[in-house]
Amino acid sequence: MSNWRVAPLTANRVTELAACHIASWREAYDELVPAHILDGFDLERSAINWERRRAAGTHRLPIALAGDCLIGFAAATDAPGRRDEASAGHAIPSGRQSSAGRSTSPVAELEALYVRSAWHGTGVADALIEAAAPGSPCTLWVFADYPRAQAFYRRHGFADTGDRRTDPFTLLPEQLWRREPG
């Protein structure tokens, strides 16, 4: 299973990405997310939402392809109004310099990273996370009761910040994780 590549999302692949997103949710969260939520996904509505993100140019949307089949994707954006001070690691308003005059770098937010289960453990997710948020300071929300994802993100330098919220879609608890620049 090493014959795959990463490419940018194009308009002709948006529906495939939406289908991959839905299938990946059903594979990954079948024991975590209530069935009525997983069954309620709408392919057309999902494709419209992904096309909106792609067309706006606000997201980095790498996809993974095995031959002509879309097997995974990631979505990241620079968090609006947030930049990190290189040495102190705290957020300051966008477009400003730190008090010491050092330049600031944007904080990426990894909004999605999904790979079809048949491709887990093959390096596809590793390549997608690097394409979406390459070496940058980065945050993401992960389900509190999903140790498999937490172990993956820990391996990529992320750590639990202690911040919590309830996911508005599933109503499940989530944890904010962060990767420092390095």
XYZ file of N, CA and C in Angstrom:
546
model
N 0.817 -1.193 0.000
C 0.000 0.000 0.000
C 0.860 1.255 0.000
N 1.887 1.267 -0.790
C 2.749 2.442 -0.810
C 2.558 3.280 -2.064
N 1.624 2.918 -2.914
C 1.416 3.637 -4.159
C 0.349 4.715 -3.988
N 0.716 5.794 -3.299
C -0.198 6.906 -3.082
C 0.597 8.197 -3.196
N -0.137 9.302 -3.339
C 0.509 10.614 -3.451
C -0.391 11.668 -2.819
N 0.206 12.801 -2.472
C -0.540 13.938 -1.932
C -0.612 15.001 -3.012
N -1.787 15.600 -3.145
C -2.019 16.635 -4.157
C -2.974 17.667 -3.571
N -3.021 18.862 -4.148
C -4.014 19.841 -3.673
C -5.417 19.457 -4.143
N -6.410 19.837 -3.358
C -7.801 19.600 -3.741
C -8.160 20.466 -4.941
N -8.788 19.852 -5.933
C -9.295 20.576 -7.097
C -10.819 20.447 -7.119
N -11.467 21.335 -7.869
C -12.933 21.370 -7.899
C -13.533 20.027 -8.303
N -12.905 19.321 -9.226
C -13.469 18.056 -9.694
C -13.376 16.928 -8.664
N -12.698 17.159 -7.527
C -12.561 16.122 -6.495
C -13.314 16.460 -5.198
N -14.047 17.564 -5.180
C -14.718 17.994 -3.955
C -15.748 16.964 -3.485
N -16.543 16.419 -4.370
C -17.538 15.420 -3.964
C -16.857 14.159 -3.442
N -15.730 13.780 -4.042
C -14.966 12.631 -3.529
C -14.458 12.903 -2.118
N -13.993 14.143 -1.878
C -13.533 14.490 -0.540
C -14.692 14.382 0.442
N -15.854 14.906 0.085
C -17.022 14.832 0.963
C -17.388 13.375 1.257
N -17.335 12.520 0.255
C -17.643 11.095 0.459
C -16.597 10.450 1.371
N -15.331 10.806 1.200
C -14.257 10.292 2.053
C -14.459 10.763 3.489
N -14.850 12.019 3.650
C -15.094 12.573 4.977
C -16.189 11.785 5.697
N -17.288 11.556 5.029
C -18.415 10.828 5.622
C -18.012 9.388 5.943
N -17.375 8.718 4.995
C -16.966 7.327 5.223
C -15.946 7.233 6.359
N -15.019 8.173 6.422
C -14.003 8.161 7.475
C -14.628 8.374 8.850
N -15.605 9.270 8.941
C -16.309 9.466 10.200
C -16.984 8.170 10.627
N -17.642 7.519 9.711
C -18.356 6.279 10.052
C -17.390 5.184 10.469
N -16.218 5.114 9.832
C -15.213 4.109 10.196
C -14.571 4.418 11.551
N -14.219 5.674 11.758
C -13.461 6.045 12.950
C -14.326 6.167 14.200
N -15.535 6.658 14.044
C -16.326 7.030 15.208
C -17.546 6.152 15.440
N -17.606 4.981 14.831
C -18.802 4.147 14.944
C -19.129 3.752 16.383
N -18.137 3.697 17.262
C -18.397 3.348 18.655
C -18.414 4.571 19.572
N -18.177 5.754 19.001
C -18.091 6.967 19.805
C -19.258 7.923 19.555
N -19.578 8.115 18.282
C -20.617 9.061 17.881
C -21.934 8.302 17.708
N -23.034 8.835 18.234
C -24.321 8.152 18.080
C -24.655 7.864 16.611
N -25.254 6.711 16.362
C -25.558 6.257 15.000
C -26.437 7.242 14.238
N -27.386 7.873 14.900
C -28.273 8.796 14.181
C -27.494 9.987 13.612
N -26.396 10.355 14.242
C -25.557 11.435 13.701
C -24.782 10.933 12.489
N -24.175 9.756 12.622
C -23.410 9.192 11.505
C -24.302 8.894 10.305
N -25.537 8.473 10.559
C -26.474 8.161 9.480
C -27.045 9.413 8.819
N -26.931 10.552 9.498
C -27.561 11.768 9.010
C -26.732 12.615 8.060
N -25.542 12.165 7.736
C -24.707 12.945 6.813
C -25.366 13.058 5.443
N -25.230 14.212 4.822
C -25.771 14.467 3.493
C -24.605 14.788 2.556
N -24.373 13.936 1.571
C -23.235 14.087 0.667
C -23.276 15.421 -0.075
N -24.415 15.792 -0.599
C -24.511 17.027 -1.374
C -24.204 18.259 -0.510
N -24.781 18.296 0.679
C -24.536 19.436 1.572
C -23.062 19.484 1.991
N -22.488 18.323 2.267
C -21.075 18.266 2.633
C -20.193 18.768 1.492
N -20.493 18.341 0.279
C -19.707 18.779 -0.888
C -19.808 20.292 -1.070
N -20.983 20.856 -0.857
C -21.150 22.314 -0.979
C -20.272 23.031 0.050
N -20.258 22.534 1.271
C -19.434 23.152 2.313
C -17.946 23.058 2.002
N -17.490 21.909 1.505
C -16.068 21.765 1.154
C -15.713 22.624 -0.053
N -16.604 22.737 -1.016
C -16.338 23.590 -2.172
C -16.226 25.052 -1.748
N -17.053 25.457 -0.818
C -16.992 26.835 -0.318
C -15.605 27.110 0.269
N -15.096 26.195 1.060
C -13.756 26.366 1.644
C -12.679 26.383 0.561
N -12.797 25.468 -0.391
C -11.793 25.401 -1.458
C -11.792 26.685 -2.281
N -12.973 27.130 -2.694
C -13.085 28.308 -3.556
C -12.655 29.584 -2.844
N -12.876 29.665 -1.540
C -12.495 30.859 -0.784
C -10.985 30.993 -0.655
N -10.275 29.881 -0.764
C -8.823 29.922 -0.642
C -8.335 30.152 0.779
N -9.181 29.956 1.754
C -8.818 30.192 3.149
C -8.214 28.968 3.832
N -8.325 27.812 3.195
C -7.856 26.561 3.785
C -6.786 25.917 2.910
N -5.835 25.278 3.579
C -4.924 24.369 2.880
C -5.637 23.023 2.878
N -5.878 22.466 1.695
C -6.687 21.254 1.555
C -5.947 20.191 0.747
N -4.911 19.593 1.324
C -4.252 18.499 0.614
C -5.110 17.230 0.650
N -5.050 16.473 -0.426
C -5.748 15.186 -0.494
C -4.723 14.095 -0.775
N -5.056 12.880 -0.389
C -4.215 11.723 -0.691
C -4.953 10.862 -1.708
N -4.224 10.471 -2.739
C -4.785 9.665 -3.813
C -4.003 8.370 -3.959
N -4.725 7.271 -4.083
C -4.141 5.979 -4.429
C -4.671 5.668 -5.818
N -3.797 5.804 -6.808
C -4.273 5.739 -8.182
C -5.189 6.927 -8.406
N -6.448 6.656 -8.733
C -7.408 7.733 -8.950
C -8.421 7.837 -7.799
N -8.187 7.117 -6.710
C -9.128 7.054 -5.592
C -8.670 7.962 -4.450
N -9.544 8.833 -3.988
C -9.237 9.716 -2.866
C -9.359 8.919 -1.574
N -8.244 8.819 -0.825
C -8.192 7.975 0.371
C -8.034 8.761 1.667
N -7.844 10.076 1.557
C -7.698 10.880 2.765
C -7.538 12.340 2.420
N -7.634 13.173 3.450
C -7.478 14.616 3.247
C -7.212 15.295 4.583
N -6.764 16.522 4.495
C -6.603 17.368 5.674
C -7.124 18.754 5.330
N -7.472 19.515 6.355
C -7.913 20.900 6.185
C -7.299 21.724 7.303
N -6.572 22.761 6.928
C -5.967 23.656 7.919
C -6.085 25.084 7.439
N -6.100 25.976 8.395
C -6.157 27.401 8.115
C -5.346 28.115 9.178
N -4.946 29.334 8.884
C -4.324 30.140 9.924
C -5.449 30.703 10.769
N -5.370 30.466 12.064
C -6.427 30.915 12.969
C -6.551 32.431 12.879
N -7.743 32.936 12.614
C -7.919 34.378 12.453
C -7.530 35.148 13.709
N -6.746 36.211 13.496
C -6.384 37.085 14.595
C -5.388 36.523 15.568
N -4.761 35.375 15.233
C -3.813 34.776 16.169
C -2.462 34.622 15.517
N -1.443 35.030 16.228
C -0.059 34.808 15.838
C 0.697 34.465 17.101
N 1.753 33.739 16.937
C 2.555 33.345 18.080
C 3.846 34.132 18.116
N 4.206 34.587 19.299
C 5.501 35.199 19.479
C 6.509 34.062 19.518
N 7.523 34.148 18.691
C 8.455 33.035 18.498
C 9.044 32.508 19.803
N 9.440 33.378 20.715
C 10.096 32.871 21.912
C 9.138 32.665 23.083
N 8.106 33.473 23.199
C 7.233 33.392 24.362
C 6.096 32.410 24.176
N 5.676 32.160 22.928
C 4.638 31.183 22.674
C 3.240 31.632 23.026
N 3.002 32.945 23.174
C 1.636 33.368 23.472
C 1.049 34.142 22.303
N -0.257 34.123 22.228
C -0.958 34.744 21.103
C -0.942 36.258 21.228
N -0.740 36.929 20.091
C -0.859 38.373 20.006
C -1.662 38.679 18.754
N -2.275 39.848 18.645
C -3.114 40.145 17.490
C -2.349 40.036 16.173
N -3.044 39.608 15.121
C -2.443 39.487 13.795
C -1.879 40.818 13.334
N -0.800 40.732 12.562
C -0.233 41.916 11.947
C 0.597 42.765 12.887
N 0.893 42.288 14.091
C 1.687 43.055 15.037
C 2.993 42.345 15.292
N 3.945 43.097 15.809
C 5.194 42.495 16.218
C 5.180 42.311 17.720
N 6.010 41.423 18.191
C 6.127 41.229 19.619
C 6.740 42.475 20.250
N 6.655 42.573 21.558
C 7.179 43.741 22.254
C 8.679 43.894 22.059
N 9.372 42.823 21.784
C 10.812 42.878 21.558
C 11.133 43.152 20.093
N 10.111 43.350 19.261
C 10.348 43.657 17.857
C 10.591 42.432 16.991
N 10.454 41.245 17.564
C 10.650 40.022 16.775
C 9.445 39.790 15.878
N 9.661 39.139 14.757
C 8.540 38.838 13.877
C 7.693 37.732 14.481
N 6.471 37.667 14.051
C 5.553 36.646 14.552
C 5.193 35.702 13.415
N 4.744 34.505 13.779
C 4.330 33.528 12.776
C 2.890 33.133 13.039
N 2.120 32.836 11.993
C 0.716 32.489 12.192
C 0.559 31.157 12.920
N -0.513 31.052 13.664
C -0.862 29.803 14.329
C -1.844 29.074 13.423
N -1.471 27.895 12.954
C -2.366 27.112 12.109
C -3.384 26.387 12.981
N -4.558 26.159 12.423
C -5.545 25.299 13.066
C -5.844 24.150 12.123
N -5.563 22.937 12.584
C -5.883 21.741 11.815
C -7.340 21.409 12.098
N -8.204 21.664 11.127
C -9.640 21.474 11.310
C -10.096 20.058 10.985
N -9.352 19.371 10.142
C -9.747 18.012 9.758
C -8.520 17.243 9.289
N -8.486 15.971 9.626
C -7.482 15.035 9.120
C -8.130 13.661 9.134
N -8.457 13.164 7.944
C -9.156 11.884 7.830
C -8.526 11.032 6.741
N -8.330 9.762 7.070
C -7.783 8.775 6.137
C -8.656 7.533 6.253
N -9.014 6.958 5.119
C -9.813 5.728 5.136
C -9.078 4.651 5.930
N -9.817 3.860 6.675
C -9.226 2.907 7.620
C -8.278 1.907 6.969
N -8.517 1.537 5.739
C -7.614 0.596 5.057
C -6.209 1.173 4.892
N -6.080 2.491 5.013
C -4.795 3.164 4.817
C -4.171 3.636 6.125
N -4.793 3.311 7.265
C -4.193 3.659 8.550
C -2.842 2.968 8.682
N -1.872 3.675 9.235
C -0.560 3.091 9.485
C 0.364 3.050 8.281
N -0.027 3.667 7.181
C 0.791 3.613 5.959
C 1.613 4.876 5.724
N 1.448 5.889 6.566
C 2.144 7.158 6.375
C 1.316 8.214 5.666
N 0.120 7.859 5.217
C -0.726 8.822 4.513
C -1.069 9.991 5.437
N -1.523 9.715 6.649
C -1.893 10.794 7.574
C -0.685 11.654 7.926
N 0.486 11.035 8.075
C 1.710 11.792 8.345
C 1.974 12.805 7.236
N 1.853 12.367 5.992
C 2.102 13.254 4.845
C 1.041 14.357 4.762
N -0.201 14.021 5.079
C -1.268 15.022 5.011
C -1.106 16.105 6.079
N -0.739 15.713 7.295
C -0.566 16.709 8.347
C 0.599 17.636 8.005
N 1.647 17.089 7.417
C 2.788 17.918 7.021
C 2.413 18.859 5.885
N 1.593 18.416 4.960
C 1.166 19.269 3.848
C 0.209 20.371 4.312
N -0.632 20.068 5.289
C -1.625 21.040 5.746
C -1.046 22.052 6.730
N -0.162 21.601 7.608
C 0.403 22.466 8.653
C 1.880 22.158 8.825
N 2.691 22.524 7.827
C 4.107 22.130 7.826
C 4.938 22.848 8.887
N 5.340 22.105 9.901
C 6.272 22.603 10.892
C 5.842 23.852 11.640
N 4.602 24.214 11.554
C 4.139 25.463 12.146
C 3.619 25.233 13.550
N 3.510 26.334 14.339
C 2.704 26.175 15.542
C 1.280 25.856 15.088
N 0.627 24.939 15.776
C -0.660 24.458 15.282
C -1.525 24.017 16.446
N -2.839 24.239 16.314
C -3.802 23.747 17.286
C -4.811 22.849 16.580
N -5.490 22.038 17.376
C -6.578 21.202 16.870
C -7.441 20.782 18.039
N -8.680 20.431 17.732
C -9.594 19.866 18.722
C -9.728 18.384 18.442
N -9.651 17.567 19.486
C -9.768 16.120 19.348
C -10.771 15.617 20.377
N -11.543 14.604 20.003
C -12.503 14.029 20.944
C -11.771 13.545 22.197
N -12.325 13.866 23.355
C -11.711 13.506 24.631
C -11.610 11.991 24.815
N -12.550 11.251 24.256
C -12.575 9.793 24.422
C -12.100 9.063 23.175
N -11.052 9.585 22.539
C -10.539 8.955 21.320
C -9.021 8.791 21.417
N -8.557 7.805 22.200
C -7.124 7.647 22.451
C -6.290 7.357 21.198
N -6.877 6.743 20.190
C -6.113 6.454 18.968
C -5.649 7.751 18.311
N -6.552 8.716 18.182
C -6.186 10.004 17.585
C -5.222 10.754 18.498
N -5.452 10.701 19.790
C -4.561 11.396 20.720
C -3.136 10.856 20.619
N -2.981 9.549 20.493
C -1.646 8.961 20.343
C -0.994 9.420 19.043
N -1.773 9.489 17.961
C -1.246 9.960 16.678
C -0.749 11.396 16.807
N -1.572 12.265 17.381
C -1.184 13.671 17.492
C -0.007 13.856 18.444
N 0.049 13.078 19.508
C 1.195 13.134 20.426
C 2.482 12.790 19.668
N 2.410 11.807 18.800
C 3.580 11.411 17.995
C 4.033 12.543 17.073
N 3.114 13.437 16.738
C 3.431 14.577 15.876
C 3.714 15.850 16.664
N 3.999 15.705 17.955
C 4.429 16.836 18.768
C 3.319 17.650 19.405
N 2.089 17.195 19.316
C 0.977 17.900 19.946
C 0.858 17.470 21.405
N 0.344 18.378 22.229
C 0.088 18.077 23.639
C -1.241 18.717 24.039
N -1.897 18.088 24.984
C -3.161 18.589 25.521
C -2.895 19.893 26.269
N -3.664 20.938 25.936
C -3.491 22.241 26.581
C -4.288 22.372 27.874
N -5.236 21.471 28.079
C -6.122 21.565 29.232
C -7.425 22.288 28.917
N -7.510 22.933 27.749
C -8.750 23.605 27.349
C -9.763 22.567 26.885
N -11.026 22.794 27.227
C -12.095 21.860 26.893
C -13.266 22.601 26.267
N -14.040 21.879 25.464
C -15.296 22.392 24.927
C -16.171 21.198 24.567
N -17.407 21.493 24.240
C -18.326 20.479 23.735
C -18.451 20.689 22.236
N -18.224 19.628 21.464
C -18.366 19.722 20.014
C -19.817 20.048 19.688
N -20.065 21.111 18.923
C -21.448 21.517 18.665
C -22.231 20.552 17.767
N -21.541 19.725 17.003
C -22.206 18.790 16.095
C -22.616 17.503 16.807
N -21.686 16.931 17.586
C -21.942 15.644 18.233
C -22.331 15.774 19.702
N -22.043 16.939 20.279
C -22.228 17.206 21.704
C -21.305 16.357 22.574
N -20.200 15.892 21.999
C -19.194 15.124 22.734
C -18.103 16.074 23.236
N -17.466 15.722 24.353
C -16.385 16.567 24.870
C -15.141 16.493 23.979
N -14.501 17.646 23.831
C -13.263 17.741 23.048
C -12.178 18.399 23.880
N -10.935 18.128 23.477
C -9.753 18.710 24.098
C -9.002 19.514 23.049
N -8.462 20.665 23.456
C -7.613 21.450 22.572
C -6.181 20.982 22.730
N -5.563 20.613 21.613
C -4.171 20.192 21.592
C -3.380 21.202 20.796
N -2.088 21.313 21.097
C -1.233 22.307 20.458
C 0.147 21.723 20.181
N 0.674 22.090 19.017
C 2.061 21.763 18.650
C 2.821 23.070 18.617
N 3.897 23.126 19.356
C 4.744 24.314 19.375
C 5.683 24.292 18.175
N 6.158 25.471 17.754
C 7.100 25.492 16.643
C 8.376 24.751 17.030
N 8.960 24.150 16.056
C 10.167 23.406 16.400
C 10.839 22.959 15.224
